[in-house]
Short mmCIF file of C-alpha atoms in Angstrom, two decimals:
data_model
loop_
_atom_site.label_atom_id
_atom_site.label_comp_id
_atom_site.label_asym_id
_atom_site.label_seq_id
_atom_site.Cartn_x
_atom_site.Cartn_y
_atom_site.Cartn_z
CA UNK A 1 52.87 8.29 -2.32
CA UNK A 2 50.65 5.10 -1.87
CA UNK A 3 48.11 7.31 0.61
CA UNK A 4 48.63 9.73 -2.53
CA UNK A 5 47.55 7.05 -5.07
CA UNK A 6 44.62 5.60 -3.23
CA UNK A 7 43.06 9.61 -2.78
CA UNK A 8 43.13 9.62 -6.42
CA UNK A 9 41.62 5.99 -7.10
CA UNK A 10 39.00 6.85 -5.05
CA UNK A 11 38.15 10.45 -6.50
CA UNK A 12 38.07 9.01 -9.64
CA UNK A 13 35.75 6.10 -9.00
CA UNK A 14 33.42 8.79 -7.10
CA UNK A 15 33.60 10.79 -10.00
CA UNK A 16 32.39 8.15 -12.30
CA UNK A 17 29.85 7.09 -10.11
CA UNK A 18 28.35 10.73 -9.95
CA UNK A 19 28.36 10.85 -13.91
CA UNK A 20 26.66 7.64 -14.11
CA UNK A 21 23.97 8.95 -11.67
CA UNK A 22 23.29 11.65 -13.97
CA UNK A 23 23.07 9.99 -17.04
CA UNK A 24 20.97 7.88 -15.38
CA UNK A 25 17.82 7.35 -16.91
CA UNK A 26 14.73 5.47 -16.03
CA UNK A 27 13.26 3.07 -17.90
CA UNK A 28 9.88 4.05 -19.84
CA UNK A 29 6.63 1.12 -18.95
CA UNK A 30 4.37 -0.15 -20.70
CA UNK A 31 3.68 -1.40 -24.73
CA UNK A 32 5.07 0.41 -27.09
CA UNK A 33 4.95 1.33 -31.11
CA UNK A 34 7.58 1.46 -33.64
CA UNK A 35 6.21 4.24 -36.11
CA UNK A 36 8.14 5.55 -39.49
CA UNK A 37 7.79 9.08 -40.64
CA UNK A 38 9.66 10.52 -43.36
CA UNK A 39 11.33 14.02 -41.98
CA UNK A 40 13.15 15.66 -45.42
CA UNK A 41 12.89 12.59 -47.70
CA UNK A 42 14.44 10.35 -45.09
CA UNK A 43 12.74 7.84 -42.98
CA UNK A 44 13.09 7.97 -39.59
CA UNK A 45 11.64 5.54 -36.90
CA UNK A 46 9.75 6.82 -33.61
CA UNK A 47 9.24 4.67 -30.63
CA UNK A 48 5.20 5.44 -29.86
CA UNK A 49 5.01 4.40 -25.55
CA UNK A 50 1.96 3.97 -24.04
CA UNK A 51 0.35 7.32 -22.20
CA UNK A 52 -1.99 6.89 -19.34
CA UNK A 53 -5.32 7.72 -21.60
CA UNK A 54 -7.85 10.81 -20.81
CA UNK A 55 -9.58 10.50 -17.50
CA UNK A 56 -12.26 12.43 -15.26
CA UNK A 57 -12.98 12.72 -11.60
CA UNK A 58 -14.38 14.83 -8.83
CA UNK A 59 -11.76 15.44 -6.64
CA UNK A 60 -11.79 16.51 -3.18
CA UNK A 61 -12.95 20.49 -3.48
CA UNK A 62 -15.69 19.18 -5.67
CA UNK A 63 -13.38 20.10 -8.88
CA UNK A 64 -12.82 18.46 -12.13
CA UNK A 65 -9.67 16.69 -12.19
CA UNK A 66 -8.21 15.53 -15.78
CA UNK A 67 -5.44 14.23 -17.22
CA UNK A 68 -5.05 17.89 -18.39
CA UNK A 69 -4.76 18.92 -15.25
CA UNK A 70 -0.98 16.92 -15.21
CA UNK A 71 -0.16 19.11 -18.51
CA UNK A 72 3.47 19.45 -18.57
CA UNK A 73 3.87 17.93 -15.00
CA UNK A 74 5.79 15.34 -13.27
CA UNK A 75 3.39 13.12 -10.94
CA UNK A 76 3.36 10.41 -8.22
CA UNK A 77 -0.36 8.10 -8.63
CA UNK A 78 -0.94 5.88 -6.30
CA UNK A 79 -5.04 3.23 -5.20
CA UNK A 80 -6.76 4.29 -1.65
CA UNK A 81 -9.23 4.35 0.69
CA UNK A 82 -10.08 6.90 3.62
CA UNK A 83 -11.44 3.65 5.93
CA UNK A 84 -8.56 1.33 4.73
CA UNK A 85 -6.54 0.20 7.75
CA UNK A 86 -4.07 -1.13 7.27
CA UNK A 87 -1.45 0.08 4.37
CA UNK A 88 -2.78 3.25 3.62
CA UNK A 89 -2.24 5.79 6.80
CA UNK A 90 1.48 4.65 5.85
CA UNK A 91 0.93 5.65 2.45
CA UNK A 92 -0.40 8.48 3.28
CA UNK A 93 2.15 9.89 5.53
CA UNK A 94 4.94 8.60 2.79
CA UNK A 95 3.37 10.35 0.13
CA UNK A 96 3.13 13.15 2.28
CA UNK A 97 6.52 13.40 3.22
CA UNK A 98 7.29 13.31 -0.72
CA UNK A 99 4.92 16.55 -0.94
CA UNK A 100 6.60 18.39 1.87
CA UNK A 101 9.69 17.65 -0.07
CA UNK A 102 8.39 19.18 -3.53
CA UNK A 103 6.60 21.75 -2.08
CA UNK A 104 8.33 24.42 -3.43
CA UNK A 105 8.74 22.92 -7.26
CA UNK A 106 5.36 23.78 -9.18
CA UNK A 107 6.34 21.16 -11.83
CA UNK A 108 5.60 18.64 -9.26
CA UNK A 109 1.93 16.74 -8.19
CA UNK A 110 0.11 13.72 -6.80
CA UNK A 111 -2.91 11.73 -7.50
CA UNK A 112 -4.68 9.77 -4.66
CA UNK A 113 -7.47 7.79 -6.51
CA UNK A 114 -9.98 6.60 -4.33
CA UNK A 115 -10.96 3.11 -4.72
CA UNK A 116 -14.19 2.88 -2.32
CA UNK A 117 -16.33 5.56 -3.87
CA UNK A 118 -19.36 4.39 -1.95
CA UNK A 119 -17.77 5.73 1.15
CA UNK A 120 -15.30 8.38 -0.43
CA UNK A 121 -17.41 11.35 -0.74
CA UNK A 122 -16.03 14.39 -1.87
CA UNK A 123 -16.23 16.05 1.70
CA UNK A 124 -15.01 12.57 2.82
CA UNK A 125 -11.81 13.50 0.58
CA UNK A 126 -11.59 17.05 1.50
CA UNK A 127 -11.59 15.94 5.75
CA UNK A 128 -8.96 13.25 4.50
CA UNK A 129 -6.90 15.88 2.82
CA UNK A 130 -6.69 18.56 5.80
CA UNK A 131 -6.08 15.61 8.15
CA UNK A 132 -2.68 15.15 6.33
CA UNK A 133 -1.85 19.05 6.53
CA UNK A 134 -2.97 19.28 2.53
CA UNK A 135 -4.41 22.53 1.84
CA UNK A 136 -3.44 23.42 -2.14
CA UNK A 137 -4.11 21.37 -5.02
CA UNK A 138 -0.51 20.09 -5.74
CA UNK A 139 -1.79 17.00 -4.04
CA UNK A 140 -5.57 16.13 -5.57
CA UNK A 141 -7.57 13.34 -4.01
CA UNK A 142 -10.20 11.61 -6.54
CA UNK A 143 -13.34 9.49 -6.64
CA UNK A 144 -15.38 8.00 -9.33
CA UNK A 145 -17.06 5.18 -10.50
CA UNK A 146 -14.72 1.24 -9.83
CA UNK A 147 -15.36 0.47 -13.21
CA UNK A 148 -13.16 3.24 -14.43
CA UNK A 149 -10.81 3.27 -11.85
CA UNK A 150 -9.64 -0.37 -11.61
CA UNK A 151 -9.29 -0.93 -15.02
CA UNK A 152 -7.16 2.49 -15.33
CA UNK A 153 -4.44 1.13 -12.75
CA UNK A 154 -4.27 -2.45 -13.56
CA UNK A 155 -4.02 -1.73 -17.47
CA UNK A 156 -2.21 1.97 -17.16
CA UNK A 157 -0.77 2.67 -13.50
CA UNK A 158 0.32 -0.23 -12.94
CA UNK A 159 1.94 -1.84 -16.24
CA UNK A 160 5.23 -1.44 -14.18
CA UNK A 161 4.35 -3.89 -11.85
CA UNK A 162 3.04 -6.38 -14.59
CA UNK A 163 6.52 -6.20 -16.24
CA UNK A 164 8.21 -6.95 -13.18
CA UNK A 165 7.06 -10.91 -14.07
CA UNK A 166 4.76 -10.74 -11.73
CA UNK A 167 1.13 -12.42 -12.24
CA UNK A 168 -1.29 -9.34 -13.65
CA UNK A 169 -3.46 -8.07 -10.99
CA UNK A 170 -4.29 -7.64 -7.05
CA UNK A 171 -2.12 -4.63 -6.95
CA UNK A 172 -4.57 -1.78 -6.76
CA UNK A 173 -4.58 -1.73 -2.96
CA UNK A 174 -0.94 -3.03 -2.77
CA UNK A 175 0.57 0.51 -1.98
CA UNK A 176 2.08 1.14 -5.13
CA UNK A 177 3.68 4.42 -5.49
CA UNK A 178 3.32 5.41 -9.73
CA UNK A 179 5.66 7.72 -11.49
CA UNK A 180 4.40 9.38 -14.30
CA UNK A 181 6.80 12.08 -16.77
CA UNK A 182 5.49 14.96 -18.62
CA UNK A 183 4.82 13.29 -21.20
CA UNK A 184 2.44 11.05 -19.30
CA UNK A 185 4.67 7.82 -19.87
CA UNK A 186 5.00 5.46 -16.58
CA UNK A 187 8.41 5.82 -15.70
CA UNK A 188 8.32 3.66 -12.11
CA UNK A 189 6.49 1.62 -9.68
CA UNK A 190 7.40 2.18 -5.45
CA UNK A 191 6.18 0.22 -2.42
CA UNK A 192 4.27 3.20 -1.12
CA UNK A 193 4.77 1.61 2.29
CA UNK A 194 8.41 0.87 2.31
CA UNK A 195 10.82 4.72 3.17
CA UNK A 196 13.95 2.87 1.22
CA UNK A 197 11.46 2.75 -1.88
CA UNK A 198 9.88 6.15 -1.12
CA UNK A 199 13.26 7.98 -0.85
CA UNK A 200 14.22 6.21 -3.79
CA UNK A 201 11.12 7.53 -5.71
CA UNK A 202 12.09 10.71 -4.52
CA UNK A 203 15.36 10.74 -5.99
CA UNK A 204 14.27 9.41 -9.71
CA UNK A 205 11.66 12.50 -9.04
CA UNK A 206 14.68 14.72 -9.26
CA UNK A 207 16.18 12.54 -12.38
CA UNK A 208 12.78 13.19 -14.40
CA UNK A 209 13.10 17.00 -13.80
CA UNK A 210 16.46 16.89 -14.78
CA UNK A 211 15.66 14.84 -18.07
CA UNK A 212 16.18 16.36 -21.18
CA UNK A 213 13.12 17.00 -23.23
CA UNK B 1 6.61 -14.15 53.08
CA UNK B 2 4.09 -10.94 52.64
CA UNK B 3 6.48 -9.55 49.98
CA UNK B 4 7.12 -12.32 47.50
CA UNK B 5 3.56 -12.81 47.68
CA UNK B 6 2.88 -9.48 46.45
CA UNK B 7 5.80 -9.78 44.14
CA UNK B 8 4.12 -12.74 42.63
CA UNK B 9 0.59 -11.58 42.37
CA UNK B 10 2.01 -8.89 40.36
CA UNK B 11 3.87 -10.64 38.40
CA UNK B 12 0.86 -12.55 37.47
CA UNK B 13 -1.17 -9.54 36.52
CA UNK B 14 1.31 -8.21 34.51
CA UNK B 15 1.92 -11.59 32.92
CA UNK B 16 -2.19 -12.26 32.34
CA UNK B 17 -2.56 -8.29 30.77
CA UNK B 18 0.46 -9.33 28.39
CA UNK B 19 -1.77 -12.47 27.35
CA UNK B 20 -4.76 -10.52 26.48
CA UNK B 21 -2.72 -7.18 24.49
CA UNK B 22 -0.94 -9.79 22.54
CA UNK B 23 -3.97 -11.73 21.76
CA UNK B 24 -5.75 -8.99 21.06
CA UNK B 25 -2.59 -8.02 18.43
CA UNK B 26 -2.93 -11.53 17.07
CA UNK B 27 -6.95 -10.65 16.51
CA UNK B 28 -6.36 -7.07 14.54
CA UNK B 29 -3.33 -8.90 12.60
CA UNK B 30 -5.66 -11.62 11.54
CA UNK B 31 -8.36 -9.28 10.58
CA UNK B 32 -5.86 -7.48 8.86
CA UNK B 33 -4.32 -10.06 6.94
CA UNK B 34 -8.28 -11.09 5.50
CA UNK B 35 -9.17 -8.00 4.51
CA UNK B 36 -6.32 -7.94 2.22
CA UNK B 37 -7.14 -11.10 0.92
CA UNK B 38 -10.44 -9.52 0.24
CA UNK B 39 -9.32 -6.42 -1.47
CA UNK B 40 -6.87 -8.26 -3.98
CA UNK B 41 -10.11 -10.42 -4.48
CA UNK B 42 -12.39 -7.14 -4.79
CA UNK B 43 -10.31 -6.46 -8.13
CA UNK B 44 -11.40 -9.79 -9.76
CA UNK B 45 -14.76 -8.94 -8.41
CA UNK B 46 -15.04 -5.43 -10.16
CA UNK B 47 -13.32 -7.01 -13.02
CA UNK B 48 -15.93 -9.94 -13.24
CA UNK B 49 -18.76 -7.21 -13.18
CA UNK B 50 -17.46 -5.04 -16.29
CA UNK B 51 -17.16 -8.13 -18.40
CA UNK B 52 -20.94 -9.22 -17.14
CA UNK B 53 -22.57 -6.01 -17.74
CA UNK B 54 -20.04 -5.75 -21.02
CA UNK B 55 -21.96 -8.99 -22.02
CA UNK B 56 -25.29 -8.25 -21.14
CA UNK B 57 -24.87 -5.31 -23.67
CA UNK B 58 -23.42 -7.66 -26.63
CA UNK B 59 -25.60 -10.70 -26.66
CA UNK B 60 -26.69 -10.21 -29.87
CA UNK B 61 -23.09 -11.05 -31.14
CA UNK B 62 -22.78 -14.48 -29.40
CA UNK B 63 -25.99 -15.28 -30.74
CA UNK B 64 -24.58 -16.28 -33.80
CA UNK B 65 -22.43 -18.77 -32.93
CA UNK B 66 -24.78 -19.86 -30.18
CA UNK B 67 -27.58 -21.64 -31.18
CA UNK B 68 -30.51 -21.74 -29.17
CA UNK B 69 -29.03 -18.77 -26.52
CA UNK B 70 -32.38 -17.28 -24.76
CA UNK B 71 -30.97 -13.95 -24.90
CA UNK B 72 -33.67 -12.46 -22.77
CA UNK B 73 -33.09 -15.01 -20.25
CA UNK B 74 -29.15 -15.21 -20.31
CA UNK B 75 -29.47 -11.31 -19.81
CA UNK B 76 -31.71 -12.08 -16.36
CA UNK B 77 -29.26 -14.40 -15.08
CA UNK B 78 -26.65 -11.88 -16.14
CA UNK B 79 -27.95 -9.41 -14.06
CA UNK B 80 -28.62 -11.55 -11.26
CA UNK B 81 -25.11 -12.24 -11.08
CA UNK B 82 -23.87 -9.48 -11.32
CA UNK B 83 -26.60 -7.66 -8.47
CA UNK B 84 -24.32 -10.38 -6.24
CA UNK B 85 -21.11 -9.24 -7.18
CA UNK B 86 -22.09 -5.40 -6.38
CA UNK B 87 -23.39 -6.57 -3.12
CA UNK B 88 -20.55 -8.43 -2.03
CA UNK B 89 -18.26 -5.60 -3.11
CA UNK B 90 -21.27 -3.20 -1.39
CA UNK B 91 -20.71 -5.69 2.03
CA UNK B 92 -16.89 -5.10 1.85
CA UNK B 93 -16.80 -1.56 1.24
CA UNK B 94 -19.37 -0.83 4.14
CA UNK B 95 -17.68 -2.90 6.72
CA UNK B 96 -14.47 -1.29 5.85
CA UNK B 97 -16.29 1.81 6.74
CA UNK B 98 -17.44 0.55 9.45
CA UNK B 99 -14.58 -1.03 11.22
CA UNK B 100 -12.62 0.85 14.18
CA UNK B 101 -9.54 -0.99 14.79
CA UNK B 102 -8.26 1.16 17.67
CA UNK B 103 -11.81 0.50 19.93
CA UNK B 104 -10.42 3.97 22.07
CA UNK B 105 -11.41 3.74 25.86
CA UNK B 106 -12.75 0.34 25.67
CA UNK B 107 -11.56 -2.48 28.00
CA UNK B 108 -9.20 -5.08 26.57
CA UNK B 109 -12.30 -7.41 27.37
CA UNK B 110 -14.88 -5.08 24.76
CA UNK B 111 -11.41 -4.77 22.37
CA UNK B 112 -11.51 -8.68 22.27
CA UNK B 113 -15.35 -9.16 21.70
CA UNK B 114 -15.59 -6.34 19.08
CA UNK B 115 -12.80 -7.86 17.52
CA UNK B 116 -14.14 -11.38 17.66
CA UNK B 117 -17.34 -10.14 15.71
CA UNK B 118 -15.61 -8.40 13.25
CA UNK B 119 -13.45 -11.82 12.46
CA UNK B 120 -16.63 -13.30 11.85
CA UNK B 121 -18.25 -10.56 9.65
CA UNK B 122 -15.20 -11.19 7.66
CA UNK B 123 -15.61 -14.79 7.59
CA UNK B 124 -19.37 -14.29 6.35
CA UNK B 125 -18.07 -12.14 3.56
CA UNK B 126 -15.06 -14.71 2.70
CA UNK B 127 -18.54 -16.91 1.95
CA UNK B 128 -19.82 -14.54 -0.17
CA UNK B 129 -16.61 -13.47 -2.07
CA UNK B 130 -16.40 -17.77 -2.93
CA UNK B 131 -20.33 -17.70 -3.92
CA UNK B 132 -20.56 -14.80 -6.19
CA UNK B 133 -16.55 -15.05 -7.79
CA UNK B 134 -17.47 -18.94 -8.49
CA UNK B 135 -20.68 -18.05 -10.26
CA UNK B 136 -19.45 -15.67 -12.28
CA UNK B 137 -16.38 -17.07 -13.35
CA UNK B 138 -18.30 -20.04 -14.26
CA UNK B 139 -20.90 -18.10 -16.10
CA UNK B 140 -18.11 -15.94 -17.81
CA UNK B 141 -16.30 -19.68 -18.86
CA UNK B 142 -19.42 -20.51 -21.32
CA UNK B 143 -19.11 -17.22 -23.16
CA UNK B 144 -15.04 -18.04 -23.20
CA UNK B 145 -15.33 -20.76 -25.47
CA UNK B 146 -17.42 -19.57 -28.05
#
């Protein structure tokens, strides 16, 4: 009867801690905007949260890569460099492992932005690329000019990081891993170099597909 | 007699080739450690150079409230400074390019001496991180208070 009792005490705990997983939700970065509308003669509030804005680059087929290019999809950013090395080639081979594990869910993508573009050529990014075993564009690399890149992940990317109470910036080439939603709200920041964080990104990868509109 | 001789002298070369491979580990880690120094200080140095070449482009505003500002000349020194922040972030971004950590098929001896020279190259560039981030932060300061 005790045995019995215990069986069921656990089961139920289990069972509550599955339901809280799914209603889990992540938290949405960045500033936000409280904006009224009125929607049938009543007034209705709208939280407004900040979007990472329109961008350009050449990425590593020599294609145009913009934000529309993320239309509708769920996507993993993250700062490197082909020469870095030290934190990237683990990066690398953790975002990689992340892209194996998607690779069959087209509403998932990554972002490598380059952040030496004196060096980071497109063919640079294309060798780079087929070195990890990436051969579609579900995983884009991109270069362009520092002055549009560094002030897109300290003020965008990386807003998560900021709000962590941390001092703001000197975490572009910290290995952050970036989670963006559909809707292109930041909705987590990873240690790209640490697996626990990286399966952990992985799993709130699932959550956002999961998310209700 | 003969054999704990050769025990020993073995010993000994094993214990000497342990020396140099963990020196040589020390070396890279060191290296390692001030490059990322430099790259978290690359992203005030790309940061300083926006707001430069932001200011160069808007002197007419702080010529208001600045009386007397040579604008012509204030844009010069503008761009001087800033030429020194692009080369310093030029310097960093070709030695990264440049730099083979692994040294493949080279003699802990060559590891050590490539090594040493790169610590130094990094040194040089510590120099001119201080130089150009000093200037321009100090340049950047008089435009600050106005």
């Amino acid at each position: 009867m005790k045995y019995t009792y215990w069986m069921a005490a656990a089961g139920l705990f289990l069972a509550a801690c599955s339901s809280n997983d799914n209603e889990r939700k992540l938290p949405i970065y960045g500033e936000r905007t409280a904006v009224k509308t009125t929607v049938d003669g009543k007034e209705k509030t709208d939280t407004l949260y900040q979007t990472i804005p329109s961008f350009r680059f050449a990425d590593q087929d020599g294609d145009t890569t913009t934000n529309q290019t993320f239309e509708g999809k769920v996507y993993v950013a993250d700062f490197f460099f082909t020469s870095c090395p030290s934190i990237c080639p683990i990066m690398s081979r953790n975002m990689k492992t992340l892209y194996d594990t998607f690779k069959d869910n087209d509403q998932v993508r990554f972002l490598s932005h380059s952040i030496d573009p004196r060096h980071d050529s497109v063919p640079a990014l294309k060798e780079y690329a087929q070195k990890l075993g990436v051969n579609d564009r579900r995983w884009l690399f991109v270069t362009g000019p520092k002055e549009v890149i560094y002030p897109l992940a300290e003020k965008n990317y990386l807003v998560a990081v900021n709000e962590d109470g941390k001092a703001p910036g000197g975490f572009v080439h910290q290995g952050y891993f970036v989670l963006v939603d559909k809707k292109k709200r930041i909705r987590g920041a990873y240690d790209g170099t640490d697996k626990t964080q990286v399966q952990k990104l992985g799993e709130d990868i699932g959550l956002l597909l999961s998310e209700k509109e | 007699m003969k054999n704990i001789l050769y025990i020993l002298l073995t010993l000994t070369i094993f214990t000497a080739c342990g020396n140099v491979e963990n020196e040589i580990k020390q070396k890279r880690d060191s290296i390692m450690t001030l490059h990322d120094q430099l790259m978290e200080r690359g992203e005030i140095i790309v940061r300083n150079k926006l707001k430069l070449d932001t200011l160069q482009n808007n002197l007419s505003i702080f010529a208001g409230s600045m009386p007397g500002l040579d604008t012509a000349a204030t844009k010069q020194e503008l761009q001087v400074i800033s030429r020194r922040l692009q080369m310093a972030d030029n310097e960093m971004s070709d030695w990264m390019a440049a730099f083979d950590p692994v040294q493949e098929g080279k003699s802990d001896q060559e590891k050590k001496k490539y090594l040493d020279a790169e610590q130094e190259k990094l040194y040089r560039l510590n120099s001119m991180f201080d130089t150009a981030l000093s200037q321009s932060n100090d340049y950047l300061q008089k435009f600050k208070k106005k």
